[in-house]
């Protein structure tokens, strides 16, 4: 699969929406879902979605007069790419430093910390 570029904030918002919607979507459908009160112009969204096609995050197929878009990358793959980029830039490539930061940050709830403990225990059993 071709390498994907990074997502800007507006692009990430659109991709989140597309990943939540099954099958092919139109600009109108995404616009109605993301901006039900027309907070952003339809043409702005159309531009963002076409940028996502150029960046290889979306595929576009014209059927009749309408362009239909589908995700060209799974959410999980995009998360891996973004996480690797963050870890490389901020934590000098150390995933352990990221984990330490998250745990010490005070931002995780007790339930989230418990889930992390369970994941670590499960991982230790498989290695």
PDB file of N, CA and C in Angstrom, residues 20-93:
ATOM      1  N   UNK A  20     -16.719   6.008  10.343  1.00  0.00           N
ATOM      2  CA  UNK A  20     -17.931   5.648  11.088  1.00  0.00           C
ATOM      3  C   UNK A  20     -19.109   5.325  10.174  1.00  0.00           C
ATOM      4  N   UNK A  21     -19.049   5.783   8.946  1.00  0.00           N
ATOM      5  CA  UNK A  21     -20.161   5.582   8.015  1.00  0.00           C
ATOM      6  C   UNK A  21     -19.869   4.368   7.130  1.00  0.00           C
ATOM      7  N   UNK A  22     -20.814   3.439   7.017  1.00  0.00           N
ATOM      8  CA  UNK A  22     -20.565   2.237   6.223  1.00  0.00           C
ATOM      9  C   UNK A  22     -20.598   2.514   4.715  1.00  0.00           C
ATOM     10  N   UNK A  23     -19.695   1.873   3.999  1.00  0.00           N
ATOM     11  CA  UNK A  23     -19.713   1.922   2.533  1.00  0.00           C
ATOM     12  C   UNK A  23     -19.327   3.258   1.938  1.00  0.00           C
ATOM     13  N   UNK A  24     -19.868   3.509   0.763  1.00  0.00           N
ATOM     14  CA  UNK A  24     -19.570   4.735   0.023  1.00  0.00           C
ATOM     15  C   UNK A  24     -20.335   5.905   0.629  1.00  0.00           C
ATOM     16  N   UNK A  25     -19.667   7.065   0.655  1.00  0.00           N
ATOM     17  CA  UNK A  25     -20.322   8.266   1.175  1.00  0.00           C
ATOM     18  C   UNK A  25     -20.141   9.409   0.182  1.00  0.00           C
ATOM     19  N   UNK A  26     -21.056  10.345   0.240  1.00  0.00           N
ATOM     20  CA  UNK A  26     -20.964  11.548  -0.579  1.00  0.00           C
ATOM     21  C   UNK A  26     -20.526  12.716   0.300  1.00  0.00           C
ATOM     22  N   UNK A  27     -20.100  13.775  -0.348  1.00  0.00           N
ATOM     23  CA  UNK A  27     -19.760  14.990   0.384  1.00  0.00           C
ATOM     24  C   UNK A  27     -20.986  15.468   1.157  1.00  0.00           C
ATOM     25  N   UNK A  28     -22.146  15.409   0.547  1.00  0.00           N
ATOM     26  CA  UNK A  28     -23.384  15.855   1.200  1.00  0.00           C
ATOM     27  C   UNK A  28     -23.651  15.068   2.483  1.00  0.00           C
ATOM     28  N   UNK A  29     -23.481  13.747   2.431  1.00  0.00           N
ATOM     29  CA  UNK A  29     -23.716  12.921   3.616  1.00  0.00           C
ATOM     30  C   UNK A  29     -22.742  13.270   4.749  1.00  0.00           C
ATOM     31  N   UNK A  30     -21.475  13.442   4.404  1.00  0.00           N
ATOM     32  CA  UNK A  30     -20.477  13.812   5.413  1.00  0.00           C
ATOM     33  C   UNK A  30     -20.776  15.209   5.948  1.00  0.00           C
ATOM     34  N   UNK A  31     -21.137  16.113   5.057  1.00  0.00           N
ATOM     35  CA  UNK A  31     -21.460  17.490   5.470  1.00  0.00           C
ATOM     36  C   UNK A  31     -22.647  17.498   6.437  1.00  0.00           C
ATOM     37  N   UNK A  32     -23.692  16.766   6.101  1.00  0.00           N
ATOM     38  CA  UNK A  32     -24.878  16.709   6.967  1.00  0.00           C
ATOM     39  C   UNK A  32     -24.559  16.133   8.341  1.00  0.00           C
ATOM     40  N   UNK A  33     -23.650  15.174   8.364  1.00  0.00           N
ATOM     41  CA  UNK A  33     -23.306  14.533   9.638  1.00  0.00           C
ATOM     42  C   UNK A  33     -22.365  15.395  10.484  1.00  0.00           C
ATOM     43  N   UNK A  34     -21.354  15.963   9.844  1.00  0.00           N
ATOM     44  CA  UNK A  34     -20.362  16.757  10.589  1.00  0.00           C
ATOM     45  C   UNK A  34     -20.842  18.172  10.905  1.00  0.00           C
ATOM     46  N   UNK A  35     -21.559  18.749   9.982  1.00  0.00           N
ATOM     47  CA  UNK A  35     -21.949  20.164  10.109  1.00  0.00           C
ATOM     48  C   UNK A  35     -23.445  20.331   9.857  1.00  0.00           C
ATOM     49  N   UNK A  36     -24.277  19.788  10.733  1.00  0.00           N
ATOM     50  CA  UNK A  36     -25.723  19.829  10.514  1.00  0.00           C
ATOM     51  C   UNK A  36     -26.283  21.256  10.455  1.00  0.00           C
ATOM     52  N   UNK A  37     -25.575  22.206  11.021  1.00  0.00           N
ATOM     53  CA  UNK A  37     -26.017  23.604  10.980  1.00  0.00           C
ATOM     54  C   UNK A  37     -25.172  24.429  10.018  1.00  0.00           C
ATOM     55  N   UNK A  38     -24.543  23.733   9.069  1.00  0.00           N
ATOM     56  CA  UNK A  38     -23.700  24.374   8.046  1.00  0.00           C
ATOM     57  C   UNK A  38     -22.595  25.239   8.643  1.00  0.00           C
ATOM     58  N   UNK A  39     -21.947  24.711   9.704  1.00  0.00           N
ATOM     59  CA  UNK A  39     -20.853  25.439  10.333  1.00  0.00           C
ATOM     60  C   UNK A  39     -19.678  25.640   9.374  1.00  0.00           C
ATOM     61  N   UNK A  40     -19.538  24.733   8.410  1.00  0.00           N
ATOM     62  CA  UNK A  40     -18.526  24.872   7.359  1.00  0.00           C
ATOM     63  C   UNK A  40     -19.239  24.758   6.020  1.00  0.00           C
ATOM     64  N   UNK A  41     -18.691  25.432   5.049  1.00  0.00           N
ATOM     65  CA  UNK A  41     -19.285  25.416   3.719  1.00  0.00           C
ATOM     66  C   UNK A  41     -19.119  24.044   3.067  1.00  0.00           C
ATOM     67  N   UNK A  42     -20.106  23.665   2.305  1.00  0.00           N
ATOM     68  CA  UNK A  42     -20.081  22.412   1.551  1.00  0.00           C
ATOM     69  C   UNK A  42     -18.828  22.351   0.681  1.00  0.00           C
ATOM     70  N   UNK A  43     -18.510  23.451   0.006  1.00  0.00           N
ATOM     71  CA  UNK A  43     -17.361  23.468  -0.909  1.00  0.00           C
ATOM     72  C   UNK A  43     -16.036  23.311  -0.155  1.00  0.00           C
ATOM     73  N   UNK A  44     -15.980  23.805   1.074  1.00  0.00           N
ATOM     74  CA  UNK A  44     -14.777  23.623   1.893  1.00  0.00           C
ATOM     75  C   UNK A  44     -14.579  22.145   2.196  1.00  0.00           C
ATOM     76  N   UNK A  45     -15.661  21.481   2.586  1.00  0.00           N
ATOM     77  CA  UNK A  45     -15.596  20.051   2.864  1.00  0.00           C
ATOM     78  C   UNK A  45     -15.221  19.277   1.609  1.00  0.00           C
ATOM     79  N   UNK A  46     -15.792  19.652   0.493  1.00  0.00           N
ATOM     80  CA  UNK A  46     -15.477  18.996  -0.782  1.00  0.00           C
ATOM     81  C   UNK A  46     -13.979  19.114  -1.078  1.00  0.00           C
ATOM     82  N   UNK A  47     -13.411  20.280  -0.831  1.00  0.00           N
ATOM     83  CA  UNK A  47     -11.974  20.493  -1.037  1.00  0.00           C
ATOM     84  C   UNK A  47     -11.165  19.586  -0.118  1.00  0.00           C
ATOM     85  N   UNK A  48     -11.548  19.515   1.152  1.00  0.00           N
ATOM     86  CA  UNK A  48     -10.834  18.668   2.113  1.00  0.00           C
ATOM     87  C   UNK A  48     -10.892  17.207   1.671  1.00  0.00           C
ATOM     88  N   UNK A  49     -12.057  16.762   1.229  1.00  0.00           N
ATOM     89  CA  UNK A  49     -12.192  15.368   0.810  1.00  0.00           C
ATOM     90  C   UNK A  49     -11.365  15.083  -0.442  1.00  0.00           C
ATOM     91  N   UNK A  50     -11.259  16.036  -1.335  1.00  0.00           N
ATOM     92  CA  UNK A  50     -10.423  15.841  -2.515  1.00  0.00           C
ATOM     93  C   UNK A  50      -8.938  15.857  -2.161  1.00  0.00           C
ATOM     94  N   UNK A  51      -8.557  16.634  -1.161  1.00  0.00           N
ATOM     95  CA  UNK A  51      -7.176  16.591  -0.655  1.00  0.00           C
ATOM     96  C   UNK A  51      -6.888  15.206  -0.078  1.00  0.00           C
ATOM     97  N   UNK A  52      -7.876  14.649   0.622  1.00  0.00           N
ATOM     98  CA  UNK A  52      -7.709  13.303   1.185  1.00  0.00           C
ATOM     99  C   UNK A  52      -7.571  12.249   0.084  1.00  0.00           C
ATOM    100  N   UNK A  53      -8.209  12.467  -1.053  1.00  0.00           N
ATOM    101  CA  UNK A  53      -8.012  11.585  -2.211  1.00  0.00           C
ATOM    102  C   UNK A  53      -6.573  11.732  -2.703  1.00  0.00           C
ATOM    103  N   UNK A  54      -6.098  12.963  -2.828  1.00  0.00           N
ATOM    104  CA  UNK A  54      -4.722  13.214  -3.282  1.00  0.00           C
ATOM    105  C   UNK A  54      -3.694  12.597  -2.334  1.00  0.00           C
ATOM    106  N   UNK A  55      -4.012  12.616  -1.045  1.00  0.00           N
ATOM    107  CA  UNK A  55      -3.107  12.048  -0.037  1.00  0.00           C
ATOM    108  C   UNK A  55      -3.265  10.533   0.107  1.00  0.00           C
ATOM    109  N   UNK A  56      -4.188   9.952  -0.657  1.00  0.00           N
ATOM    110  CA  UNK A  56      -4.425   8.510  -0.690  1.00  0.00           C
ATOM    111  C   UNK A  56      -5.143   7.975   0.554  1.00  0.00           C
ATOM    112  N   UNK A  57      -5.839   8.847   1.295  1.00  0.00           N
ATOM    113  CA  UNK A  57      -6.639   8.391   2.423  1.00  0.00           C
ATOM    114  C   UNK A  57      -8.036   7.982   1.968  1.00  0.00           C
ATOM    115  N   UNK A  58      -8.530   8.608   0.913  1.00  0.00           N
ATOM    116  CA  UNK A  58      -9.845   8.291   0.358  1.00  0.00           C
ATOM    117  C   UNK A  58      -9.700   7.907  -1.110  1.00  0.00           C
ATOM    118  N   UNK A  59     -10.668   7.108  -1.573  1.00  0.00           N
ATOM    119  CA  UNK A  59     -10.827   6.823  -2.999  1.00  0.00           C
ATOM    120  C   UNK A  59     -12.097   7.503  -3.458  1.00  0.00           C
ATOM    121  N   UNK A  60     -12.104   7.961  -4.697  1.00  0.00           N
ATOM    122  CA  UNK A  60     -13.278   8.641  -5.232  1.00  0.00           C
ATOM    123  C   UNK A  60     -13.712   7.929  -6.505  1.00  0.00           C
ATOM    124  N   UNK A  61     -15.031   7.703  -6.600  1.00  0.00           N
ATOM    125  CA  UNK A  61     -15.594   7.100  -7.807  1.00  0.00           C
ATOM    126  C   UNK A  61     -16.841   7.880  -8.184  1.00  0.00           C
ATOM    127  N   UNK A  62     -16.876   8.323  -9.419  1.00  0.00           N
ATOM    128  CA  UNK A  62     -18.037   9.075  -9.899  1.00  0.00           C
ATOM    129  C   UNK A  62     -19.061   8.102 -10.466  1.00  0.00           C
ATOM    130  N   UNK A  63     -20.275   8.192  -9.928  1.00  0.00           N
ATOM    131  CA  UNK A  63     -21.391   7.381 -10.422  1.00  0.00           C
ATOM    132  C   UNK A  63     -22.473   8.367 -10.837  1.00  0.00           C
ATOM    133  N   UNK A  64     -22.712   8.429 -12.142  1.00  0.00           N
ATOM    134  CA  UNK A  64     -23.637   9.437 -12.657  1.00  0.00           C
ATOM    135  C   UNK A  64     -23.033  10.812 -12.422  1.00  0.00           C
ATOM    136  N   UNK A  65     -23.764  11.664 -11.733  1.00  0.00           N
ATOM    137  CA  UNK A  65     -23.297  13.032 -11.459  1.00  0.00           C
ATOM    138  C   UNK A  65     -22.687  13.179 -10.065  1.00  0.00           C
ATOM    139  N   UNK A  66     -22.638  12.076  -9.310  1.00  0.00           N
ATOM    140  CA  UNK A  66     -22.240  12.164  -7.905  1.00  0.00           C
ATOM    141  C   UNK A  66     -20.919  11.446  -7.665  1.00  0.00           C
ATOM    142  N   UNK A  67     -20.037  12.084  -6.886  1.00  0.00           N
ATOM    143  CA  UNK A  67     -18.790  11.456  -6.450  1.00  0.00           C
ATOM    144  C   UNK A  67     -19.048  10.706  -5.147  1.00  0.00           C
ATOM    145  N   UNK A  68     -18.612   9.454  -5.107  1.00  0.00           N
ATOM    146  CA  UNK A  68     -18.695   8.641  -3.905  1.00  0.00           C
ATOM    147  C   UNK A  68     -17.287   8.389  -3.383  1.00  0.00           C
ATOM    148  N   UNK A  69     -17.141   8.475  -2.071  1.00  0.00           N
ATOM    149  CA  UNK A  69     -15.838   8.333  -1.433  1.00  0.00           C
ATOM    150  C   UNK A  69     -15.845   7.132  -0.501  1.00  0.00           C
ATOM    151  N   UNK A  70     -14.730   6.416  -0.467  1.00  0.00           N
ATOM    152  CA  UNK A  70     -14.537   5.326   0.487  1.00  0.00           C
ATOM    153  C   UNK A  70     -13.144   5.469   1.094  1.00  0.00           C
ATOM    154  N   UNK A  71     -13.006   4.980   2.321  1.00  0.00           N
ATOM    155  CA  UNK A  71     -11.707   5.024   2.984  1.00  0.00           C
ATOM    156  C   UNK A  71     -10.735   4.116   2.238  1.00  0.00           C
ATOM    157  N   UNK A  72      -9.527   4.600   2.069  1.00  0.00           N
ATOM    158  CA  UNK A  72      -8.482   3.843   1.390  1.00  0.00           C
ATOM    159  C   UNK A  72      -7.455   3.333   2.404  1.00  0.00           C
ATOM    160  N   UNK A  73      -7.700   3.606   3.671  1.00  0.00           N
ATOM    161  CA  UNK A  73      -6.821   3.171   4.748  1.00  0.00           C
ATOM    162  C   UNK A  73      -7.701   2.875   5.961  1.00  0.00           C
ATOM    163  N   UNK A  74      -7.337   1.839   6.682  1.00  0.00           N
ATOM    164  CA  UNK A  74      -8.088   1.504   7.896  1.00  0.00           C
ATOM    165  C   UNK A  74      -7.711   2.476   9.016  1.00  0.00           C
ATOM    166  N   UNK A  75      -8.652   2.729   9.902  1.00  0.00           N
ATOM    167  CA  UNK A  75      -8.405   3.617  11.040  1.00  0.00           C
ATOM    168  C   UNK A  75      -7.183   3.142  11.837  1.00  0.00           C
ATOM    169  N   UNK A  76      -7.072   1.835  12.058  1.00  0.00           N
ATOM    170  CA  UNK A  76      -5.968   1.274  12.830  1.00  0.00           C
ATOM    171  C   UNK A  76      -4.619   1.580  12.181  1.00  0.00           C
ATOM    172  N   UNK A  77      -4.558   1.510  10.850  1.00  0.00           N
ATOM    173  CA  UNK A  77      -3.308   1.800  10.148  1.00  0.00           C
ATOM    174  C   UNK A  77      -2.952   3.281  10.254  1.00  0.00           C
ATOM    175  N   UNK A  78      -3.943   4.138  10.178  1.00  0.00           N
ATOM    176  CA  UNK A  78      -3.700   5.572  10.341  1.00  0.00           C
ATOM    177  C   UNK A  78      -3.226   5.871  11.759  1.00  0.00           C
ATOM    178  N   UNK A  79      -3.812   5.198  12.755  1.00  0.00           N
ATOM    179  CA  UNK A  79      -3.392   5.383  14.145  1.00  0.00           C
ATOM    180  C   UNK A  79      -1.938   4.964  14.330  1.00  0.00           C
ATOM    181  N   UNK A  80      -1.545   3.854  13.725  1.00  0.00           N
ATOM    182  CA  UNK A  80      -0.151   3.402  13.829  1.00  0.00           C
ATOM    183  C   UNK A  80       0.799   4.444  13.252  1.00  0.00           C
ATOM    184  N   UNK A  81       0.464   4.938  12.082  1.00  0.00           N
ATOM    185  CA  UNK A  81       1.320   5.925  11.423  1.00  0.00           C
ATOM    186  C   UNK A  81       1.432   7.191  12.259  1.00  0.00           C
ATOM    187  N   UNK A  82       0.306   7.691  12.744  1.00  0.00           N
ATOM    188  CA  UNK A  82       0.314   8.921  13.548  1.00  0.00           C
ATOM    189  C   UNK A  82       1.068   8.714  14.863  1.00  0.00           C
ATOM    190  N   UNK A  83       0.879   7.553  15.484  1.00  0.00           N
ATOM    191  CA  UNK A  83       1.561   7.272  16.749  1.00  0.00           C
ATOM    192  C   UNK A  83       3.067   7.176  16.540  1.00  0.00           C
ATOM    193  N   UNK A  84       3.483   6.481  15.494  1.00  0.00           N
ATOM    194  CA  UNK A  84       4.923   6.386  15.197  1.00  0.00           C
ATOM    195  C   UNK A  84       5.521   7.769  14.970  1.00  0.00           C
ATOM    196  N   UNK A  85       4.795   8.608  14.264  1.00  0.00           N
ATOM    197  CA  UNK A  85       5.278   9.963  14.005  1.00  0.00           C
ATOM    198  C   UNK A  85       5.431  10.746  15.306  1.00  0.00           C
ATOM    199  N   UNK A  86       4.413  10.674  16.164  1.00  0.00           N
ATOM    200  CA  UNK A  86       4.459  11.360  17.457  1.00  0.00           C
ATOM    201  C   UNK A  86       5.633  10.858  18.300  1.00  0.00           C
ATOM    202  N   UNK A  87       5.759   9.547  18.403  1.00  0.00           N
ATOM    203  CA  UNK A  87       6.826   8.963  19.213  1.00  0.00           C
ATOM    204  C   UNK A  87       8.197   9.354  18.663  1.00  0.00           C
ATOM    205  N   UNK A  88       8.325   9.356  17.369  1.00  0.00           N
ATOM    206  CA  UNK A  88       9.591   9.734  16.744  1.00  0.00           C
ATOM    207  C   UNK A  88       9.939  11.194  17.034  1.00  0.00           C
ATOM    208  N   UNK A  89       8.963  12.077  16.888  1.00  0.00           N
ATOM    209  CA  UNK A  89       9.218  13.511  17.054  1.00  0.00           C
ATOM    210  C   UNK A  89       9.361  13.938  18.509  1.00  0.00           C
ATOM    211  N   UNK A  90       8.490  13.459  19.371  1.00  0.00           N
ATOM    212  CA  UNK A  90       8.405  13.968  20.737  1.00  0.00           C
ATOM    213  C   UNK A  90       9.174  13.113  21.743  1.00  0.00           C
ATOM    214  N   UNK A  91       9.189  11.792  21.529  1.00  0.00           N
ATOM    215  CA  UNK A  91       9.771  10.880  22.511  1.00  0.00           C
ATOM    216  C   UNK A  91      11.038  10.189  21.989  1.00  0.00           C
ATOM    217  N   UNK A  92      11.669  10.783  20.983  1.00  0.00           N
ATOM    218  CA  UNK A  92      12.933  10.268  20.419  1.00  0.00           C
ATOM    219  C   UNK A  92      12.849   8.791  20.058  1.00  0.00           C
ATOM    220  N   UNK A  93      11.686   8.368  19.580  1.00  0.00           N
ATOM    221  CA  UNK A  93      11.505   7.006  19.115  1.00  0.00           C
ATOM    222  C   UNK A  93      11.186   5.991  20.196  1.00  0.00           C
TER     223      UNK A  93
END
